[in-house]
mmCIF file of C-alpha atoms in Angstrom:
data_model
loop_
_atom_site.group_PDB
_atom_site.id
_atom_site.type_symbol
_atom_site.label_atom_id
_atom_site.label_comp_id
_atom_site.label_asym_id
_atom_site.label_seq_id
_atom_site.Cartn_x
_atom_site.Cartn_y
_atom_site.Cartn_z
ATOM 1 C CA UNK A 901 67.975 -33.205 4.857
ATOM 2 C CA UNK A 902 66.580 -35.556 1.916
ATOM 3 C CA UNK A 903 69.220 -37.809 1.824
ATOM 4 C CA UNK A 904 67.528 -39.425 5.814
ATOM 5 C CA UNK A 905 64.723 -39.897 3.896
ATOM 6 C CA UNK A 906 66.247 -42.034 1.794
ATOM 7 C CA UNK A 907 68.343 -43.625 4.539
ATOM 8 C CA UNK A 908 65.158 -44.427 5.617
ATOM 9 C CA UNK A 909 63.361 -45.963 2.888
ATOM 10 C CA UNK A 910 66.481 -48.023 2.505
ATOM 11 C CA UNK A 911 66.880 -49.884 6.002
ATOM 12 C CA UNK A 912 63.596 -50.892 4.792
ATOM 13 C CA UNK A 913 64.087 -52.615 2.456
ATOM 14 C CA UNK A 914 67.360 -54.021 3.038
ATOM 15 C CA UNK A 915 67.934 -54.161 6.823
ATOM 16 C CA UNK A 916 71.219 -52.952 6.631
ATOM 17 C CA UNK A 917 70.904 -49.086 8.320
ATOM 18 C CA UNK A 918 74.894 -48.996 9.508
ATOM 19 C CA UNK A 919 76.332 -49.025 6.202
ATOM 20 C CA UNK A 920 74.086 -47.199 4.697
ATOM 21 C CA UNK A 921 74.810 -44.295 6.962
ATOM 22 C CA UNK A 922 77.356 -43.732 5.035
ATOM 23 C CA UNK A 923 75.423 -44.450 1.444
ATOM 24 C CA UNK A 924 72.546 -41.848 1.777
ATOM 25 C CA UNK A 925 72.420 -40.846 -1.516
ATOM 26 C CA UNK A 926 73.274 -40.272 -5.107
ATOM 27 C CA UNK A 927 76.190 -38.283 -6.188
ATOM 28 C CA UNK A 928 76.428 -34.502 -5.831
ATOM 29 C CA UNK A 929 79.319 -33.622 -7.592
ATOM 30 C CA UNK A 930 81.759 -34.866 -10.567
ATOM 31 C CA UNK A 931 84.396 -37.225 -9.118
ATOM 32 C CA UNK A 932 87.961 -35.252 -9.943
ATOM 33 C CA UNK A 933 90.986 -38.196 -11.311
ATOM 34 C CA UNK A 934 93.266 -35.954 -10.128
ATOM 35 C CA UNK A 935 96.584 -37.892 -9.925
ATOM 36 C CA UNK A 936 98.042 -38.716 -6.587
ATOM 37 C CA UNK A 937 101.139 -37.493 -4.627
ATOM 38 C CA UNK A 938 103.583 -40.457 -3.202
ATOM 39 C CA UNK A 939 103.726 -41.771 0.087
ATOM 40 C CA UNK A 940 104.621 -44.129 2.553
ATOM 41 C CA UNK A 941 102.554 -45.627 5.238
ATOM 42 C CA UNK A 942 104.796 -45.276 9.087
ATOM 43 C CA UNK A 943 105.509 -47.714 11.010
ATOM 44 C CA UNK A 944 102.489 -49.154 13.463
ATOM 45 C CA UNK A 945 103.194 -48.014 17.215
ATOM 46 C CA UNK A 946 100.482 -49.169 20.054
ATOM 47 C CA UNK A 947 100.218 -48.182 23.179
ATOM 48 C CA UNK A 948 97.036 -49.927 26.311
ATOM 49 C CA UNK A 949 95.005 -47.054 27.981
ATOM 50 C CA UNK A 950 93.708 -47.760 31.740
ATOM 51 C CA UNK A 951 91.260 -48.989 30.107
ATOM 52 C CA UNK A 952 92.032 -51.603 28.127
ATOM 53 C CA UNK A 953 91.852 -50.244 25.095
ATOM 54 C CA UNK A 954 95.421 -50.875 22.571
ATOM 55 C CA UNK A 955 95.159 -48.497 20.645
ATOM 56 C CA UNK A 956 97.628 -47.862 17.565
ATOM 57 C CA UNK A 957 99.065 -44.283 16.636
ATOM 58 C CA UNK A 958 102.392 -43.840 13.389
ATOM 59 C CA UNK A 959 104.542 -40.802 14.792
ATOM 60 C CA UNK A 960 107.234 -38.128 12.438
ATOM 61 C CA UNK A 961 108.964 -36.028 13.043
ATOM 62 C CA UNK A 962 110.364 -33.427 15.678
ATOM 63 C CA UNK A 963 109.359 -29.794 17.085
ATOM 64 C CA UNK A 964 106.688 -28.974 18.338
ATOM 65 C CA UNK A 965 103.543 -31.217 18.618
ATOM 66 C CA UNK A 966 101.068 -31.496 16.169
ATOM 67 C CA UNK A 967 98.155 -34.988 16.649
ATOM 68 C CA UNK A 968 96.010 -35.854 13.776
ATOM 69 C CA UNK A 969 92.505 -37.101 14.489
ATOM 70 C CA UNK A 970 90.363 -39.041 12.360
ATOM 71 C CA UNK A 971 86.931 -39.062 11.442
ATOM 72 C CA UNK A 972 83.701 -42.034 12.620
ATOM 73 C CA UNK A 973 84.601 -45.434 10.560
ATOM 74 C CA UNK A 974 88.195 -43.499 9.424
ATOM 75 C CA UNK A 975 91.792 -44.974 10.197
ATOM 76 C CA UNK A 976 95.544 -43.371 10.493
ATOM 77 C CA UNK A 977 95.168 -44.026 6.700
ATOM 78 C CA UNK A 978 93.812 -41.130 5.950
ATOM 79 C CA UNK A 979 96.301 -39.026 6.776
ATOM 80 C CA UNK A 980 98.734 -40.951 4.895
ATOM 81 C CA UNK A 981 100.110 -38.656 2.032
ATOM 82 C CA UNK A 982 100.299 -35.540 4.308
ATOM 83 C CA UNK A 983 101.649 -37.168 7.612
ATOM 84 C CA UNK A 984 105.202 -37.085 6.104
ATOM 85 C CA UNK A 985 105.135 -33.609 5.123
ATOM 86 C CA UNK A 986 103.862 -31.840 8.041
ATOM 87 C CA UNK A 987 107.142 -33.963 9.997
ATOM 88 C CA UNK A 988 109.771 -32.304 8.225
ATOM 89 C CA UNK A 989 108.305 -28.801 10.372
ATOM 90 C CA UNK A 990 106.839 -30.680 13.612
ATOM 91 C CA UNK A 991 106.701 -33.830 15.638
ATOM 92 C CA UNK A 992 103.259 -35.653 14.191
ATOM 93 C CA UNK A 993 101.715 -38.371 15.748
ATOM 94 C CA UNK A 994 98.456 -40.082 13.998
ATOM 95 C CA UNK A 995 96.562 -42.060 16.489
ATOM 96 C CA UNK A 996 93.101 -45.224 15.765
ATOM 97 C CA UNK A 997 90.679 -42.990 18.287
ATOM 98 C CA UNK A 998 89.548 -45.723 20.131
ATOM 99 C CA UNK A 999 86.740 -48.862 18.793
ATOM 100 C CA UNK A 1000 88.309 -47.814 14.906
ATOM 101 C CA UNK A 1001 91.175 -48.638 12.278
ATOM 102 C CA UNK A 1002 93.455 -51.703 14.249
ATOM 103 C CA UNK A 1003 92.992 -49.918 18.084
ATOM 104 C CA UNK A 1004 90.621 -52.440 20.045
ATOM 105 C CA UNK A 1005 87.046 -52.534 19.481
ATOM 106 C CA UNK A 1006 85.615 -53.107 23.152
ATOM 107 C CA UNK A 1007 81.668 -52.789 23.852
ATOM 108 C CA UNK A 1008 81.666 -49.578 25.846
ATOM 109 C CA UNK A 1009 80.675 -45.845 25.561
ATOM 110 C CA UNK A 1010 82.049 -44.303 22.810
ATOM 111 C CA UNK A 1011 80.631 -40.577 23.556
ATOM 112 C CA UNK A 1012 82.134 -36.653 23.464
ATOM 113 C CA UNK A 1013 83.130 -36.941 27.237
ATOM 114 C CA UNK A 1014 84.830 -41.019 26.853
ATOM 115 C CA UNK A 1015 86.750 -40.631 23.777
ATOM 116 C CA UNK A 1016 88.007 -37.511 24.908
ATOM 117 C CA UNK A 1017 88.862 -38.685 28.186
ATOM 118 C CA UNK A 1018 90.763 -41.400 25.735
ATOM 119 C CA UNK A 1019 92.488 -38.635 23.893
ATOM 120 C CA UNK A 1020 93.586 -37.166 27.319
ATOM 121 C CA UNK A 1021 95.204 -40.220 28.355
ATOM 122 C CA UNK A 1022 96.663 -40.816 24.834
ATOM 123 C CA UNK A 1023 98.825 -37.532 25.525
ATOM 124 C CA UNK A 1024 99.333 -38.192 29.154
ATOM 125 C CA UNK A 1025 101.312 -41.852 27.964
ATOM 126 C CA UNK A 1026 103.417 -40.355 25.374
ATOM 127 C CA UNK A 1027 103.801 -37.431 26.865
ATOM 128 C CA UNK A 1028 102.377 -34.621 24.449
ATOM 129 C CA UNK A 1029 101.959 -32.012 26.955
ATOM 130 C CA UNK A 1030 100.170 -29.499 24.200
ATOM 131 C CA UNK A 1031 100.011 -30.247 21.119
ATOM 132 C CA UNK A 1032 98.080 -28.079 17.623
ATOM 133 C CA UNK A 1033 95.554 -30.151 16.865
ATOM 134 C CA UNK A 1034 94.279 -31.432 13.088
ATOM 135 C CA UNK A 1035 90.473 -33.015 13.289
ATOM 136 C CA UNK A 1036 88.640 -34.680 10.363
ATOM 137 C CA UNK A 1037 84.475 -35.264 10.430
ATOM 138 C CA UNK A 1038 84.160 -36.294 14.031
ATOM 139 C CA UNK A 1039 87.879 -35.752 14.454
ATOM 140 C CA UNK A 1040 87.144 -32.331 14.804
ATOM 141 C CA UNK A 1041 84.287 -32.279 16.568
ATOM 142 C CA UNK A 1042 85.956 -33.880 19.191
ATOM 143 C CA UNK A 1043 89.384 -31.865 18.457
ATOM 144 C CA UNK A 1044 87.260 -28.422 19.156
ATOM 145 C CA UNK A 1045 85.412 -30.217 22.031
ATOM 146 C CA UNK A 1046 89.264 -30.774 23.274
ATOM 147 C CA UNK A 1047 90.228 -27.533 23.140
ATOM 148 C CA UNK A 1048 86.763 -26.281 25.516
ATOM 149 C CA UNK A 1049 88.116 -28.886 27.607
ATOM 150 C CA UNK A 1050 91.244 -29.294 28.414
ATOM 151 C CA UNK A 1051 92.008 -25.691 27.123
ATOM 152 C CA UNK A 1052 96.379 -26.454 28.809
ATOM 153 C CA UNK A 1053 96.989 -29.342 26.191
ATOM 154 C CA UNK A 1054 95.866 -27.327 22.846
ATOM 155 C CA UNK A 1055 97.506 -24.680 20.975
ATOM 156 C CA UNK A 1056 95.468 -24.072 17.783
ATOM 157 C CA UNK A 1057 92.912 -26.544 16.018
ATOM 158 C CA UNK A 1058 92.307 -27.353 11.876
ATOM 159 C CA UNK A 1059 89.229 -28.743 12.169
ATOM 160 C CA UNK A 1060 87.787 -30.661 8.434
ATOM 161 C CA UNK A 1061 84.307 -30.178 7.954
ATOM 162 C CA UNK A 1062 83.492 -31.082 12.006
ATOM 163 C CA UNK A 1063 80.169 -33.238 12.514
ATOM 164 C CA UNK A 1064 78.671 -30.814 15.292
ATOM 165 C CA UNK A 1065 75.793 -30.750 14.071
ATOM 166 C CA UNK A 1066 73.555 -33.310 15.958
ATOM 167 C CA UNK A 1067 71.178 -33.416 13.420
ATOM 168 C CA UNK A 1068 73.303 -35.361 11.028
ATOM 169 C CA UNK A 1069 72.138 -38.098 12.994
ATOM 170 C CA UNK A 1070 68.608 -38.773 12.720
ATOM 171 C CA UNK A 1071 68.276 -42.657 13.542
ATOM 172 C CA UNK A 1072 67.699 -43.624 17.091
ATOM 173 C CA UNK A 1073 70.754 -45.547 17.984
ATOM 174 C CA UNK A 1074 68.813 -48.418 19.216
ATOM 175 C CA UNK A 1075 67.345 -48.885 15.958
ATOM 176 C CA UNK A 1076 71.525 -49.675 14.551
ATOM 177 C CA UNK A 1077 72.141 -51.551 16.859
ATOM 178 C CA UNK A 1078 68.957 -53.840 15.985
ATOM 179 C CA UNK A 1079 71.128 -54.274 12.138
ATOM 180 C CA UNK A 1080 74.194 -54.687 13.722
ATOM 181 C CA UNK A 1081 74.599 -58.344 12.339
ATOM 182 C CA UNK A 1082 73.850 -56.963 9.223
ATOM 183 C CA UNK A 1083 76.009 -54.619 9.376
ATOM 184 C CA UNK A 1084 79.027 -56.065 9.089
ATOM 185 C CA UNK A 1085 77.688 -58.664 6.533
ATOM 186 C CA UNK A 1086 77.364 -55.201 4.348
ATOM 187 C CA UNK A 1087 81.187 -54.540 3.479
ATOM 188 C CA UNK A 1088 81.645 -56.719 1.393
ATOM 189 C CA UNK A 1089 80.776 -56.414 -1.530
ATOM 190 C CA UNK A 1090 82.593 -54.039 -3.961
ATOM 191 C CA UNK A 1091 79.103 -52.388 -4.643
ATOM 192 C CA UNK A 1092 78.694 -50.900 -1.286
ATOM 193 C CA UNK A 1093 82.430 -49.875 -1.395
ATOM 194 C CA UNK A 1094 82.532 -47.300 -3.990
ATOM 195 C CA UNK A 1095 79.536 -46.010 -3.178
ATOM 196 C CA UNK A 1096 80.509 -45.479 0.777
ATOM 197 C CA UNK A 1097 84.062 -44.004 -0.307
ATOM 198 C CA UNK A 1098 82.348 -42.184 -3.302
ATOM 199 C CA UNK A 1099 80.479 -40.205 -0.397
ATOM 200 C CA UNK A 1100 84.008 -38.789 0.884
ATOM 201 C CA UNK A 1101 86.549 -39.015 -1.252
ATOM 202 C CA UNK A 1102 86.510 -36.835 -5.114
ATOM 203 C CA UNK A 1103 89.095 -38.199 -6.112
ATOM 204 C CA UNK A 1104 88.427 -42.073 -8.538
ATOM 205 C CA UNK A 1105 91.104 -42.480 -8.860
ATOM 206 C CA UNK A 1106 91.564 -43.609 -4.773
ATOM 207 C CA UNK A 1107 89.135 -46.242 -5.316
ATOM 208 C CA UNK A 1108 91.344 -48.784 -5.124
ATOM 209 C CA UNK A 1109 91.341 -52.622 -4.533
ATOM 210 C CA UNK A 1110 94.878 -51.411 -1.645
ATOM 211 C CA UNK A 1111 92.596 -48.272 -0.094
ATOM 212 C CA UNK A 1112 89.250 -50.595 0.282
ATOM 213 C CA UNK A 1113 90.893 -52.855 2.192
ATOM 214 C CA UNK A 1114 92.749 -50.435 4.283
ATOM 215 C CA UNK A 1115 89.354 -48.621 4.951
ATOM 216 C CA UNK A 1116 86.944 -52.093 5.183
ATOM 217 C CA UNK A 1117 89.525 -54.524 6.662
ATOM 218 C CA UNK A 1118 88.286 -53.252 10.172
ATOM 219 C CA UNK A 1119 84.714 -53.870 9.974
ATOM 220 C CA UNK A 1120 84.504 -57.045 7.175
ATOM 221 C CA UNK A 1121 82.988 -59.844 9.478
ATOM 222 C CA UNK A 1122 83.354 -57.529 12.951
ATOM 223 C CA UNK A 1123 80.433 -57.164 14.676
ATOM 224 C CA UNK A 1124 82.662 -55.429 17.642
ATOM 225 C CA UNK A 1125 83.269 -52.970 15.161
ATOM 226 C CA UNK A 1126 79.628 -51.812 14.751
ATOM 227 C CA UNK A 1127 79.302 -51.343 17.839
ATOM 228 C CA UNK A 1128 82.113 -49.300 18.248
ATOM 229 C CA UNK A 1129 80.978 -47.111 14.718
ATOM 230 C CA UNK A 1130 77.021 -46.522 15.654
ATOM 231 C CA UNK A 1131 78.038 -45.957 19.283
ATOM 232 C CA UNK A 1132 80.463 -43.668 18.179
ATOM 233 C CA UNK A 1133 77.294 -41.450 16.482
ATOM 234 C CA UNK A 1134 76.379 -40.759 20.460
ATOM 235 C CA UNK A 1135 79.578 -37.915 19.369
ATOM 236 C CA UNK A 1136 78.486 -36.828 16.768
ATOM 237 C CA UNK A 1137 74.136 -36.717 18.282
ATOM 238 C CA UNK A 1138 75.982 -34.507 21.584
ATOM 239 C CA UNK A 1139 73.592 -31.923 21.912
ATOM 240 C CA UNK A 1140 75.961 -29.879 23.230
ATOM 241 C CA UNK A 1141 77.342 -29.249 19.785
ATOM 242 C CA UNK A 1142 77.804 -26.611 18.539
ATOM 243 C CA UNK A 1143 76.965 -24.418 21.481
ATOM 244 C CA UNK A 1144 79.565 -24.921 23.765
ATOM 245 C CA UNK A 1145 81.856 -23.823 21.418
ATOM 246 C CA UNK A 1146 81.096 -20.348 21.272
ATOM 247 C CA UNK A 1147 83.566 -19.451 24.336
ATOM 248 C CA UNK A 1148 86.335 -21.886 22.733
ATOM 249 C CA UNK A 1149 88.582 -19.243 23.115
ATOM 250 C CA UNK A 1150 91.270 -21.101 20.123
ATOM 251 C CA UNK A 1151 92.351 -20.653 16.844
ATOM 252 C CA UNK A 1152 90.761 -22.223 13.858
ATOM 253 C CA UNK A 1153 90.914 -22.999 11.195
ATOM 254 C CA UNK A 1154 87.517 -24.232 9.312
ATOM 255 C CA UNK A 1155 88.463 -26.675 6.193
ATOM 256 C CA UNK A 1156 85.919 -27.037 4.129
ATOM 257 C CA UNK A 1157 86.195 -29.627 1.020
ATOM 258 C CA UNK A 1158 84.368 -27.523 -1.693
ATOM 259 C CA UNK A 1159 82.767 -31.304 -3.099
ATOM 260 C CA UNK A 1160 81.761 -32.224 -0.057
ATOM 261 C CA UNK A 1161 78.765 -34.984 0.340
ATOM 262 C CA UNK A 1162 78.434 -35.464 3.606
ATOM 263 C CA UNK A 1163 78.457 -31.257 5.985
ATOM 264 C CA UNK A 1164 76.352 -29.361 4.497
ATOM 265 C CA UNK A 1165 78.438 -25.392 3.855
ATOM 266 C CA UNK A 1166 75.705 -24.095 5.378
ATOM 267 C CA UNK A 1167 76.962 -25.756 8.519
ATOM 268 C CA UNK A 1168 80.413 -24.581 7.869
ATOM 269 C CA UNK A 1169 78.662 -21.285 8.131
ATOM 270 C CA UNK A 1170 77.296 -21.246 10.834
ATOM 271 C CA UNK A 1171 80.712 -22.876 13.245
ATOM 272 C CA UNK A 1172 81.899 -20.083 11.416
ATOM 273 C CA UNK A 1173 79.836 -17.343 12.733
ATOM 274 C CA UNK A 1174 79.896 -19.114 16.058
ATOM 275 C CA UNK A 1175 83.273 -19.603 17.135
ATOM 276 C CA UNK A 1176 85.328 -16.033 18.346
ATOM 277 C CA UNK A 1177 88.758 -16.611 16.240
ATOM 278 C CA UNK A 1178 88.127 -19.117 13.271
ATOM 279 C CA UNK A 1179 88.116 -18.643 9.540
ATOM 280 C CA UNK A 1180 87.011 -20.486 7.142
ATOM 281 C CA UNK A 1181 88.692 -22.244 3.839
ATOM 282 C CA UNK A 1182 86.793 -23.458 1.192
ATOM 283 C CA UNK A 1183 89.300 -26.091 -1.114
ATOM 284 C CA UNK A 1184 87.579 -26.667 -4.131
ATOM 285 C CA UNK A 1185 89.588 -29.800 -5.339
ATOM 286 C CA UNK A 1186 88.199 -31.935 -2.347
ATOM 287 C CA UNK A 1187 85.419 -33.674 -1.122
ATOM 288 C CA UNK A 1188 84.964 -34.716 2.453
ATOM 289 C CA UNK A 1189 88.521 -36.033 2.894
ATOM 290 C CA UNK A 1190 90.792 -33.305 1.139
ATOM 291 C CA UNK A 1191 93.300 -34.634 3.050
ATOM 292 C CA UNK A 1192 93.348 -37.332 0.257
ATOM 293 C CA UNK A 1193 92.101 -35.673 -2.403
ATOM 294 C CA UNK A 1194 93.980 -32.339 -2.132
ATOM 295 C CA UNK A 1195 96.581 -33.336 0.324
ATOM 296 C CA UNK A 1196 99.422 -30.242 -0.790
ATOM 297 C CA UNK A 1197 96.799 -27.502 -0.342
ATOM 298 C CA UNK A 1198 95.775 -29.509 3.170
ATOM 299 C CA UNK A 1199 99.328 -29.397 4.317
ATOM 300 C CA UNK A 1200 100.114 -26.014 2.238
ATOM 301 C CA UNK A 1201 97.459 -24.279 4.821
ATOM 302 C CA UNK A 1202 97.749 -26.396 7.186
ATOM 303 C CA UNK A 1203 101.193 -25.408 7.887
ATOM 304 C CA UNK A 1204 100.654 -22.021 6.418
ATOM 305 C CA UNK A 1205 97.622 -21.867 10.349
ATOM 306 C CA UNK A 1206 100.282 -23.592 12.267
ATOM 307 C CA UNK A 1207 103.107 -20.607 11.963
ATOM 308 C CA UNK A 1208 100.962 -17.791 11.970
#
């Protein structure tokens, strides 16, 4: 893909590879100026896993369980517009995955198997026997894999632009680690913050100082956060994806933003053909983070899918 070439050139020029995972090309699509809905942030709650990870999570509502799983570099914050709506019908739990947001950032493995094990322990501690999973990008890949690895724990799956193609990560992990200290400084400038947001968000009204604070605070001057970011790329690079999902015995909604700058539509179409029981929905008002760009449509489509 062209962005890989651009990424490599920028690496040579300024040695800030980590941040450039998001900052790989100029904007492909016009930005939306749609007004945003009201929201409030649930209270932070914390629990501790057996491998000494302190996990931040939100929980709202009553009823059957829905678990929200964010993607690479994100946190529970991306679900702020939809968690309250979904909680009218379900008990909704959103977590900061180990290594992200306000969860611990230990210097350990963050590959597919390690994160799957931690997610299952998280569910065990909260006594969530089985749940619908809604995952974004890397979180979508994790949700799909969990449906295969522990099918008794998973009902239906909503995968939003799941990062299930190892070709999305071309650069060596060792090279990225060599730039870890520079990467921590990379997130300090407003210019870079805007470029990163433009990769995942379609609605430019989301480019606020408040949003930048929640997005980038975990990375500001924190080499451990950069470490976990880089190591989590191993999850996306896992060669078992997407092929091993061909036997996934779960109903899956593949949710895709028309203006996604990160995951190509062809990846979604291929995954839709691979999965035995899936449907593809394309949101024409969203980018890589439809839960932020188009929360009303996301809530409507997710609730309809889970009810069906």
